[in-house]
Coordinates of C-alpha atoms in Angstrom, one line a residue:
M261 CA 0.0 0.0 0.0
L262 CA 1.6 3.2 -1.2
A263 CA 0.7 5.5 1.7
L264 CA 2.4 3.2 4.2
V265 CA 5.8 3.7 2.5
C266 CA 7.9 5.6 5.1
M267 CA 9.9 8.5 3.9
G268 CA 12.1 8.3 7.0
A269 CA 10.9 11.7 8.2
N270 CA 9.7 10.4 11.6
A271 CA 13.3 9.5 12.6
E272 CA 13.9 13.3 12.5
G273 CA 10.5 14.8 13.1
W274 CA 6.8 15.1 12.2
Y275 CA 6.7 17.5 9.3
A276 CA 3.5 16.4 7.4
T277 CA 3.3 18.0 3.9
K278 CA 6.4 20.1 4.7
T279 CA 8.6 17.0 4.8
P280 CA 11.7 17.4 2.7
Y281 CA 11.8 15.2 -0.4
Q282 CA 13.5 11.8 -0.6
P283 CA 13.1 9.4 -3.5
Q284 CA 11.3 6.3 -2.4
Q285 CA 13.1 3.6 -4.4
D286 CA 16.5 2.9 -5.6
A287 CA 16.4 3.1 -9.4
A288 CA 18.6 0.0 -9.6
S289 CA 15.7 -2.0 -8.4
Y290 CA 13.2 -0.8 -11.0
E291 CA 11.5 -3.4 -13.2
K292 CA 13.1 -3.6 -16.6
A293 CA 11.1 -3.1 -19.7
P294 CA 10.0 -6.2 -21.6
T295 CA 12.2 -7.2 -24.5
G296 CA 11.6 -5.2 -27.7
F297 CA 10.3 -2.1 -26.0
A298 CA 12.2 1.2 -26.1
P299 CA 11.4 4.5 -24.2
V300 CA 9.6 7.0 -26.3
F301 CA 8.2 9.6 -23.9
T302 CA 8.1 10.7 -20.3
E303 CA 6.0 13.2 -18.4
L304 CA 5.6 14.4 -14.8
V305 CA 3.9 16.8 -12.5
A306 CA 5.9 17.8 -9.5
R307 CA 5.3 20.0 -6.4
H308 CA 7.7 22.8 -5.9
G309 CA 10.7 22.1 -3.6
S310 CA 11.2 22.8 0.0
R311 CA 10.4 26.4 0.9
G312 CA 10.3 28.9 3.7
L313 CA 7.2 30.3 5.3
S314 CA 4.5 31.2 2.7
S315 CA 3.7 34.5 4.5
A316 CA 4.7 36.6 7.5
K317 CA 1.7 35.6 9.6
D318 CA 2.5 33.2 12.4
D319 CA 6.0 34.3 13.0
V320 CA 5.0 37.9 13.4
M321 CA 2.1 36.9 15.7
L322 CA 4.3 34.8 17.9
Y323 CA 6.8 37.6 18.1
A324 CA 4.1 40.0 19.2
L325 CA 3.0 37.5 21.8
W326 CA 6.6 37.0 23.0
Q327 CA 7.1 40.8 23.3
L328 CA 4.0 41.1 25.4
A329 CA 5.1 38.3 27.7
Q330 CA 8.5 39.8 28.0
S331 CA 7.1 43.2 28.9
E332 CA 5.1 41.5 31.7
G333 CA 7.9 39.3 33.0
A334 CA 5.9 36.2 31.9
L335 CA 8.6 34.3 30.1
T336 CA 10.2 31.0 31.3
P337 CA 13.9 30.4 30.6
L338 CA 13.0 28.4 27.5
G339 CA 10.5 31.2 26.5
Q340 CA 13.3 33.7 26.6
Q341 CA 15.0 31.9 23.8
L342 CA 11.9 32.1 21.6
G343 CA 12.2 35.8 20.7
P344 CA 15.7 35.7 19.1
D345 CA 14.7 32.5 17.3
L346 CA 11.6 34.2 15.9
M347 CA 13.6 37.2 14.8
A348 CA 16.1 34.9 13.0
M349 CA 13.1 33.2 11.3
M350 CA 11.6 36.5 10.1
K351 CA 15.0 37.6 8.8
A352 CA 15.6 34.3 7.0
N353 CA 12.3 34.4 5.3
A354 CA 12.3 38.2 4.5
L355 CA 15.6 37.7 2.6
L356 CA 15.0 34.2 1.4
G357 CA 16.6 33.7 -2.1
C358 CA 18.8 36.7 -2.0
G359 CA 21.6 36.2 -4.5
V360 CA 20.5 32.7 -5.4
A361 CA 20.2 31.7 -9.0
D362 CA 16.7 30.6 -10.2
I363 CA 14.9 32.6 -7.5
S364 CA 12.6 35.2 -9.1
K365 CA 12.3 37.6 -6.2
P366 CA 13.7 37.3 -2.6
G367 CA 11.3 37.0 0.3
Y368 CA 8.6 34.9 1.9
G369 CA 7.3 31.9 0.0
N370 CA 10.5 31.2 -1.8
L371 CA 12.4 27.9 -2.2
T372 CA 15.3 27.4 0.0
V373 CA 18.7 26.1 -1.4
R374 CA 17.5 22.7 -0.3
G375 CA 14.3 23.1 -2.3
L376 CA 16.2 24.0 -5.5
R377 CA 18.5 21.1 -4.9
E378 CA 15.6 18.7 -4.7
H379 CA 14.5 19.6 -8.2
R380 CA 18.0 19.6 -9.5
Q381 CA 18.5 16.1 -8.3
L382 CA 15.1 15.0 -9.5
A383 CA 16.1 16.1 -12.9
E384 CA 19.5 14.2 -12.6
R385 CA 17.7 11.0 -11.8
L386 CA 15.2 11.4 -14.7
L387 CA 18.2 11.9 -17.0
Q388 CA 19.9 8.8 -15.6
R389 CA 16.7 6.7 -15.9
Q390 CA 15.8 7.9 -19.4
G391 CA 19.2 8.4 -20.9
A392 CA 18.2 6.6 -24.1
L393 CA 15.1 8.7 -24.5
F394 CA 17.0 12.0 -24.2
A395 CA 19.7 10.8 -26.6
A396 CA 17.0 10.0 -29.1
A397 CA 15.4 13.4 -28.5
L398 CA 18.7 15.1 -29.3
K399 CA 19.1 13.1 -32.5
D400 CA 15.5 13.8 -33.7
G401 CA 15.1 17.4 -32.3
R402 CA 12.1 16.4 -30.1
K403 CA 10.9 19.0 -27.7
L404 CA 10.8 19.0 -23.9
V405 CA 7.7 21.1 -23.0
V406 CA 7.7 23.0 -19.7
Q407 CA 4.6 24.1 -17.9
T408 CA 4.0 25.7 -14.5
S409 CA 1.2 27.2 -12.3
G410 CA 2.6 30.6 -12.8
V411 CA 3.5 31.0 -9.1
D412 CA 7.1 32.0 -8.4
R413 CA 8.1 28.9 -6.4
A414 CA 6.7 26.6 -9.1
I415 CA 8.5 28.7 -11.8
D416 CA 11.7 28.6 -9.8
S417 CA 11.4 24.8 -9.4
S418 CA 11.1 24.5 -13.1
R419 CA 14.2 26.6 -13.7
S420 CA 16.3 24.6 -11.3
F421 CA 15.0 21.4 -12.9
T422 CA 15.6 22.4 -16.5
R423 CA 19.0 24.1 -15.7
S424 CA 20.1 20.7 -14.2
L425 CA 19.1 18.9 -17.4
A426 CA 21.0 21.4 -19.5
E427 CA 24.1 21.3 -17.3
R428 CA 24.4 17.6 -17.8
L429 CA 23.3 17.5 -21.4
P430 CA 23.8 21.1 -22.8
A431 CA 22.3 20.3 -26.2
L432 CA 18.9 19.8 -24.5
Q433 CA 18.7 23.6 -23.8
S434 CA 17.6 24.4 -27.3
L435 CA 14.9 21.7 -27.1
M436 CA 13.2 23.0 -23.9
V437 CA 10.2 25.1 -24.7
P438 CA 7.3 26.6 -22.7
A439 CA 3.9 25.2 -23.3
P440 CA 1.8 27.4 -25.6
A441 CA 0.1 30.4 -24.0
L442 CA -3.6 30.0 -23.2
T443 CA -5.9 32.4 -25.0
G444 CA -9.5 33.5 -24.3
Y445 CA -9.4 33.9 -20.6
P446 CA -11.1 35.5 -18.7
A447 CA -14.1 35.1 -21.0
D448 CA -15.4 38.6 -20.3
K449 CA -12.1 40.3 -21.0
A450 CA -9.6 38.0 -22.6
A451 CA -6.0 38.9 -21.8
A452 CA -2.7 37.6 -23.0
Q453 CA -1.6 34.7 -20.8
P454 CA 2.1 34.0 -20.2
E455 CA 3.7 31.2 -22.1
G456 CA 4.3 28.1 -20.1
V457 CA 1.5 28.8 -17.6
N458 CA -1.7 26.7 -17.2
R459 CA -3.7 27.5 -14.1
F460 CA -6.5 25.1 -15.2
Q461 CA -4.1 22.2 -14.9
L462 CA -1.7 23.3 -12.3
Y463 CA -3.5 25.8 -10.1
F464 CA -7.0 24.4 -10.4
H465 CA -7.8 24.8 -6.7
R466 CA -7.9 28.6 -6.8
L467 CA -9.4 29.6 -10.2
K468 CA -11.2 32.9 -10.1
A469 CA -13.3 35.0 -12.5
D470 CA -10.7 37.9 -12.7
T471 CA -8.2 35.6 -14.5
D472 CA -9.9 32.4 -15.4
L473 CA -13.6 32.9 -16.1
V474 CA -15.0 30.3 -18.6
T475 CA -18.6 30.7 -19.8
D476 CA -18.7 28.4 -22.9
S477 CA -19.8 25.0 -21.8
S478 CA -18.0 23.5 -24.9
D479 CA -14.7 24.8 -23.7
P480 CA -12.5 21.9 -22.3
N481 CA -11.7 24.1 -19.3
Y482 CA -15.3 24.8 -18.4
A483 CA -15.7 21.7 -16.2
V484 CA -12.4 22.5 -14.5
Y485 CA -13.5 26.0 -13.7
Q486 CA -16.8 24.8 -12.3
D487 CA -15.1 22.2 -10.2
S488 CA -12.7 24.8 -8.9
L489 CA -15.6 27.0 -7.8
A490 CA -17.2 23.9 -6.2
I491 CA -14.1 23.0 -4.1
Q492 CA -13.7 26.6 -3.0
R493 CA -17.4 26.6 -1.9
Y494 CA -16.9 23.3 -0.1
Q495 CA -13.7 24.5 1.7
K496 CA -15.8 27.4 3.2
S497 CA -18.8 25.2 4.0
A498 CA -20.0 24.3 7.5
E499 CA -19.4 20.6 6.5
A500 CA -15.7 21.2 5.9
K501 CA -15.2 23.5 8.9
D502 CA -16.9 21.0 11.2
A503 CA -14.7 18.1 9.9
V504 CA -11.5 20.0 10.4
E505 CA -12.7 21.4 13.8
A506 CA -13.5 17.9 15.0
S507 CA -9.8 17.0 14.8
R508 CA -8.9 20.0 16.8
K509 CA -11.2 19.0 19.6
D510 CA -9.1 15.9 20.4
P511 CA -8.4 16.2 24.1
A512 CA -4.9 14.8 23.6
L513 CA -4.1 17.5 21.1
K514 CA -5.5 20.3 23.3
A515 CA -3.4 19.0 26.3
A516 CA -0.3 18.8 24.1
A517 CA -0.8 22.3 22.8
R518 CA -1.2 23.7 26.3
A519 CA 1.9 21.9 27.4
V520 CA 3.9 23.4 24.5
V521 CA 2.8 26.9 25.5
A522 CA 3.2 26.3 29.2
Q523 CA 7.0 25.7 28.6
L524 CA 7.3 29.2 27.3
F525 CA 5.1 31.4 29.5
S526 CA 4.0 31.8 33.1
P527 CA 0.8 30.0 34.2
E528 CA -1.1 33.3 34.4
F529 CA -0.1 34.3 30.9
V530 CA -1.1 30.9 29.6
E531 CA -4.5 31.4 31.2
R532 CA -4.8 34.8 29.4
I533 CA -4.1 33.1 26.1
D534 CA -6.7 30.4 26.7
S535 CA -9.3 33.0 27.7
G536 CA -9.7 34.0 24.0
K537 CA -9.6 37.7 24.9
L538 CA -6.0 38.4 24.1
S539 CA -5.4 40.9 21.3
L540 CA -1.9 41.6 20.0
S541 CA -0.4 44.6 18.3
L542 CA 1.6 43.2 15.4
G543 CA 4.8 44.8 14.3
S544 CA 6.5 45.4 11.0
F545 CA 10.2 44.6 10.6
A546 CA 12.7 45.5 7.9
F547 CA 15.9 43.5 7.2
N548 CA 19.0 44.0 5.0
S549 CA 21.4 41.3 3.9
E550 CA 24.9 41.5 5.3
D551 CA 26.2 42.6 1.9
Q552 CA 23.4 45.1 1.5
R553 CA 22.4 43.5 -1.8
C554 CA 18.9 42.7 -0.6
S555 CA 16.2 44.1 1.7
G556 CA 12.9 42.6 2.9
T557 CA 10.1 43.0 5.4
A558 CA 8.1 40.9 7.7
G559 CA 4.6 42.0 8.9
S560 CA 2.7 45.1 8.2
G561 CA 1.3 46.1 11.6
G562 CA -2.3 45.8 12.7
K563 CA -4.1 43.7 15.3
R564 CA -4.6 40.0 15.8
K565 CA -6.8 38.2 18.3
V566 CA -5.5 34.9 19.8
D567 CA -8.1 32.3 20.4
D568 CA -6.3 29.8 22.6
T569 CA -3.2 27.8 23.3
L570 CA -3.9 25.5 20.4
E571 CA -3.7 28.4 17.9
V572 CA -0.3 29.4 19.4
A573 CA 1.0 25.8 19.4
Q574 CA -0.1 25.3 15.8
A575 CA 1.7 28.5 14.8
L576 CA 4.8 27.3 16.5
Y577 CA 4.4 23.9 14.7
G578 CA 4.3 25.8 11.4
L579 CA 7.8 27.2 12.1
Y580 CA 9.0 23.8 13.2
Q581 CA 7.7 22.3 10.0
I582 CA 9.8 24.4 7.7
E583 CA 13.0 24.4 9.8
P584 CA 14.5 21.4 7.9
A585 CA 14.1 23.3 4.6
F586 CA 16.8 25.7 5.7
E587 CA 19.2 23.0 6.7
T588 CA 22.1 24.8 8.5
T589 CA 21.3 28.3 7.2
L590 CA 18.7 29.2 9.8
E591 CA 20.1 30.6 13.1
A592 CA 17.3 29.2 15.2
A593 CA 16.1 25.8 16.5
F594 CA 12.4 25.4 16.7
S595 CA 12.6 21.7 17.3
R596 CA 13.6 22.6 20.9
Y597 CA 10.0 23.8 21.6
L598 CA 8.2 20.6 20.6
Q599 CA 8.6 17.1 22.1
P600 CA 8.1 14.2 19.5
E601 CA 4.7 13.2 20.8
Q602 CA 3.5 16.9 20.7
A603 CA 4.8 17.2 17.1
R604 CA 3.0 14.0 16.2
L605 CA -0.3 15.2 17.5
L606 CA 0.1 18.6 15.7
A607 CA 1.1 16.8 12.5
A608 CA -2.0 14.6 12.8
A609 CA -4.2 17.8 13.0
S610 CA -2.4 19.3 10.0
D611 CA -2.9 16.1 8.0
A612 CA -6.6 16.0 9.0
E613 CA -7.1 19.5 7.5
D614 CA -5.3 18.5 4.3
F615 CA -7.2 15.2 4.1
Y616 CA -10.6 16.9 4.3
L617 CA -9.8 20.0 2.2
S618 CA -7.5 18.6 -0.5
G619 CA -7.4 14.9 -0.1
P620 CA -10.0 12.0 -0.2
S621 CA -12.2 13.8 2.4
T622 CA -15.6 12.2 3.2
V623 CA -17.6 9.8 1.1
A624 CA -20.1 12.6 0.4
S625 CA -17.4 15.1 -0.6
A626 CA -14.7 12.9 -2.2
K627 CA -15.5 13.8 -5.8
V628 CA -15.7 17.5 -4.9
T629 CA -12.1 17.5 -3.6
S630 CA -10.6 15.6 -6.5
R631 CA -12.8 16.1 -9.6
M632 CA -11.0 19.4 -10.5
A633 CA -7.9 17.3 -11.2
N634 CA -9.6 15.7 -14.2
G635 CA -8.1 18.3 -16.6
L636 CA -4.6 17.4 -15.5
L637 CA -5.3 13.7 -15.8
Q638 CA -6.8 14.2 -19.2
D639 CA -3.6 16.0 -20.3
F640 CA -1.5 13.1 -19.1
F641 CA -3.5 10.8 -21.3
R642 CA -3.7 13.3 -24.2
E643 CA 0.1 13.5 -24.4
V644 CA 0.4 9.7 -24.6
D645 CA -2.4 9.6 -27.2
V646 CA -0.3 11.7 -29.5
V647 CA 2.6 9.2 -29.1
E648 CA 0.1 6.4 -29.8
Q649 CA -0.7 8.1 -33.1
G650 CA 2.9 8.0 -34.0
K651 CA 3.6 11.7 -33.5
L652 CA 6.9 12.1 -31.6
D653 CA 7.2 15.9 -31.5
H654 CA 7.5 15.8 -27.7
A655 CA 10.0 13.7 -25.8
A656 CA 8.8 15.0 -22.4
K657 CA 6.3 17.2 -20.7
L658 CA 7.5 18.7 -17.4
R659 CA 4.9 20.3 -15.1
F660 CA 5.5 22.2 -11.8
A661 CA 2.8 22.9 -9.3
H662 CA 1.8 22.6 -5.6
A663 CA 0.6 20.3 -2.9
E664 CA -3.0 21.2 -3.6
I665 CA -2.5 19.8 -7.1
I666 CA -0.6 16.6 -6.1
M667 CA -3.1 15.6 -3.4
P668 CA -6.3 15.6 -5.5
F669 CA -4.4 14.2 -8.5
A670 CA -3.3 11.2 -6.4
T671 CA -6.9 10.7 -5.3
R672 CA -8.1 11.0 -8.9
L673 CA -5.7 8.3 -10.0
G674 CA -7.3 6.0 -7.4
L675 CA -4.0 5.0 -5.8
A676 CA -4.3 2.4 -3.1
G677 CA -4.0 3.9 0.4
V678 CA -4.4 7.4 -1.0
D679 CA -7.9 7.6 -2.3
A680 CA -10.1 6.2 0.5
P681 CA -12.5 8.8 2.0
V682 CA -13.9 8.4 5.5
A683 CA -17.5 7.1 5.9
E684 CA -20.3 9.1 7.4
G685 CA -20.1 9.2 11.1
Q686 CA -16.3 8.5 11.1
R687 CA -13.4 10.9 11.0
Y688 CA -9.8 10.9 10.0
R689 CA -7.4 9.4 12.6
Y690 CA -3.8 8.4 12.4
E691 CA -4.7 5.1 14.2
S692 CA -7.1 4.0 11.5
N693 CA -6.2 5.8 8.2
P694 CA -2.9 5.3 6.3
W695 CA -3.2 8.7 4.5
R696 CA -0.2 10.9 5.5
G697 CA 0.9 14.2 4.1
Q698 CA 4.5 13.2 4.3
T699 CA 4.0 10.4 1.8
V700 CA 1.1 11.8 -0.3
S701 CA 2.6 15.2 -0.9
P702 CA 6.0 16.0 0.6
M703 CA 8.0 18.9 -0.8
A704 CA 8.9 18.1 -4.5
A705 CA 6.3 15.3 -4.5
N706 CA 5.9 14.0 -8.1
V707 CA 4.0 11.7 -10.3
Q708 CA 5.8 10.5 -13.5
W709 CA 4.7 8.3 -16.4
D710 CA 7.3 6.6 -18.5
V711 CA 6.1 5.4 -21.9
W712 CA 7.7 2.6 -23.9
R713 CA 6.9 1.3 -27.4
N714 CA 7.8 -1.9 -29.4
P715 CA 8.2 -2.1 -33.2
Q716 CA 4.5 -3.2 -33.6
G717 CA 3.4 0.1 -32.0
Q718 CA 2.2 -1.2 -28.7
L719 CA 2.7 1.2 -25.8
L720 CA 3.4 0.4 -22.2
V721 CA 3.2 2.9 -19.4
K722 CA 4.9 2.7 -16.0
M723 CA 4.1 5.1 -13.2
L724 CA 6.4 6.4 -10.5
Y725 CA 5.1 8.2 -7.5
N726 CA 7.8 10.0 -5.6
E727 CA 10.1 7.8 -7.7
K728 CA 8.6 4.6 -6.4
E729 CA 7.1 2.1 -9.0
T730 CA 3.4 2.4 -8.3
A731 CA 0.4 0.5 -9.4
F732 CA -2.5 2.3 -11.0
K733 CA -5.9 1.8 -9.4
P734 CA -6.7 -1.8 -8.5
S735 CA -9.5 -2.1 -11.1
C736 CA -6.8 -1.6 -13.8
D737 CA -4.9 -4.8 -12.9
S738 CA -6.1 -6.5 -16.1
A739 CA -4.1 -3.8 -18.0
R740 CA -0.8 -5.0 -16.6
Q741 CA 1.6 -6.4 -19.2
A742 CA 2.1 -9.4 -16.9
K743 CA 0.9 -10.3 -13.5
G744 CA 2.5 -8.2 -10.8
S745 CA 4.2 -6.0 -13.4
F746 CA 4.3 -2.2 -13.2
F747 CA 4.1 -1.9 -17.0
Y748 CA 0.6 -1.4 -18.2
D749 CA -0.8 -1.8 -21.8
Y750 CA -1.7 1.8 -22.7
S751 CA -4.9 1.0 -24.6
K752 CA -6.3 -1.1 -21.7
L753 CA -5.2 1.5 -19.2
K754 CA -7.0 4.3 -21.0
A755 CA -10.1 2.1 -21.2
C756 CA -9.9 1.5 -17.5
Y757 CA -9.9 5.3 -16.8
A758 CA -12.6 6.1 -19.3
D759 CA -15.3 6.5 -16.8
T760 CA -13.2 8.8 -14.6
L761 CA -12.1 11.0 -17.5
A762 CA -15.7 11.3 -18.8
E763 CA -17.3 12.1 -15.4
T764 CA -19.7 15.0 -15.6
T765 CA -19.4 17.9 -13.3
V766 CA -22.2 17.9 -10.6
R767 CA -23.9 21.2 -10.1

């Protein structure tokens, strides 16, 4: 069962979807293609690499809380260390990417050096695995099509990936091209779209009328647009909020959260936090790099109400989660503030939220949270259809996106251990559900299809999920080239997914 494959993260910590990437199988153990088959195409969709904080939200809030406690003499000895650690975190994120190749603009939300390396090494392994394919691409001038969500960290991941390919095989540089620009969107005021960007396939969880409006029901992106609106409505619904809130009511989680906060502040101050009446004045902080090449800010002032100790513990957990992304470059140690069992409980709550909002969710809502991935799945098949027709213009299609794309895509594929929603009256629990953010969508998570062809024109497809040979949904077992094989006859595989691909949007 795929979701039970351990990424080794728990030996170091509980990072959920912020777990740094590790390939899940040694390539030397991959099943060999049957005799007579040669590689003709490869495609992937990959999450961006390890990053810093996405915004100056929780770190600025925690620093304001720390300042208030300091002014009132309410810090414990451990709590006194928190302020300098928070300042180091804010500075690291405000200047993140300064002077680093492939980073579009320094600041919050950027990839760390580790994140860039994850994609560079992912490209290296692809080149090693498919050396014969890329050699043939060079000989025949076949293109490598690159596509992103249009968000900086996805674009930067694509740059690191493609730069790595070109460094190892320079002649590939001239063959790498952006996907054609989309036209006709938004429908009420069509604007030029950037080349290489496709929000309908790689940012489908956040489509909006201002940029993506589709009104023509015959447009292939119409269903995706409607499904995006449906998931956004669901995520704001009472049903979704109640499901997520149920996980936060776990007494063990609440006790752990209070224990985390109690290590930092006096008992009286902890009581004030749990009263739900604490309002903080948030600061705004400016930073310059040591060489004065870059400047950045954290926070913009204002007020923020703090609900309880769980909110504070979850904010602290968010900083703990991204610490490994910085490796040795962050002058702070947030792991000191969480014991392993506390981190596990907070990871379970984080995974529960992702499970309900972007994963398999409940039986009643499962299709709502994954149906928007149909456009991406259709594109995976469409690329192989072209190869099946004997057209070999493309050697590869390389897509770069986000966790919110990988999670529903994995559900849509029907992968064992990844696609099971919870039944009515039940809820997501670590003890009874194998779904884990660290295996479903760690940083740089990826799904790859390798395509092989024999002289008779038969195509075989093999899927790698986080670089582990992975079976398609169980109902497609009859499409396997041989019993137990990870190679699937393409025609049979496509027939197996026909109902999924043709599913009509429910309105």
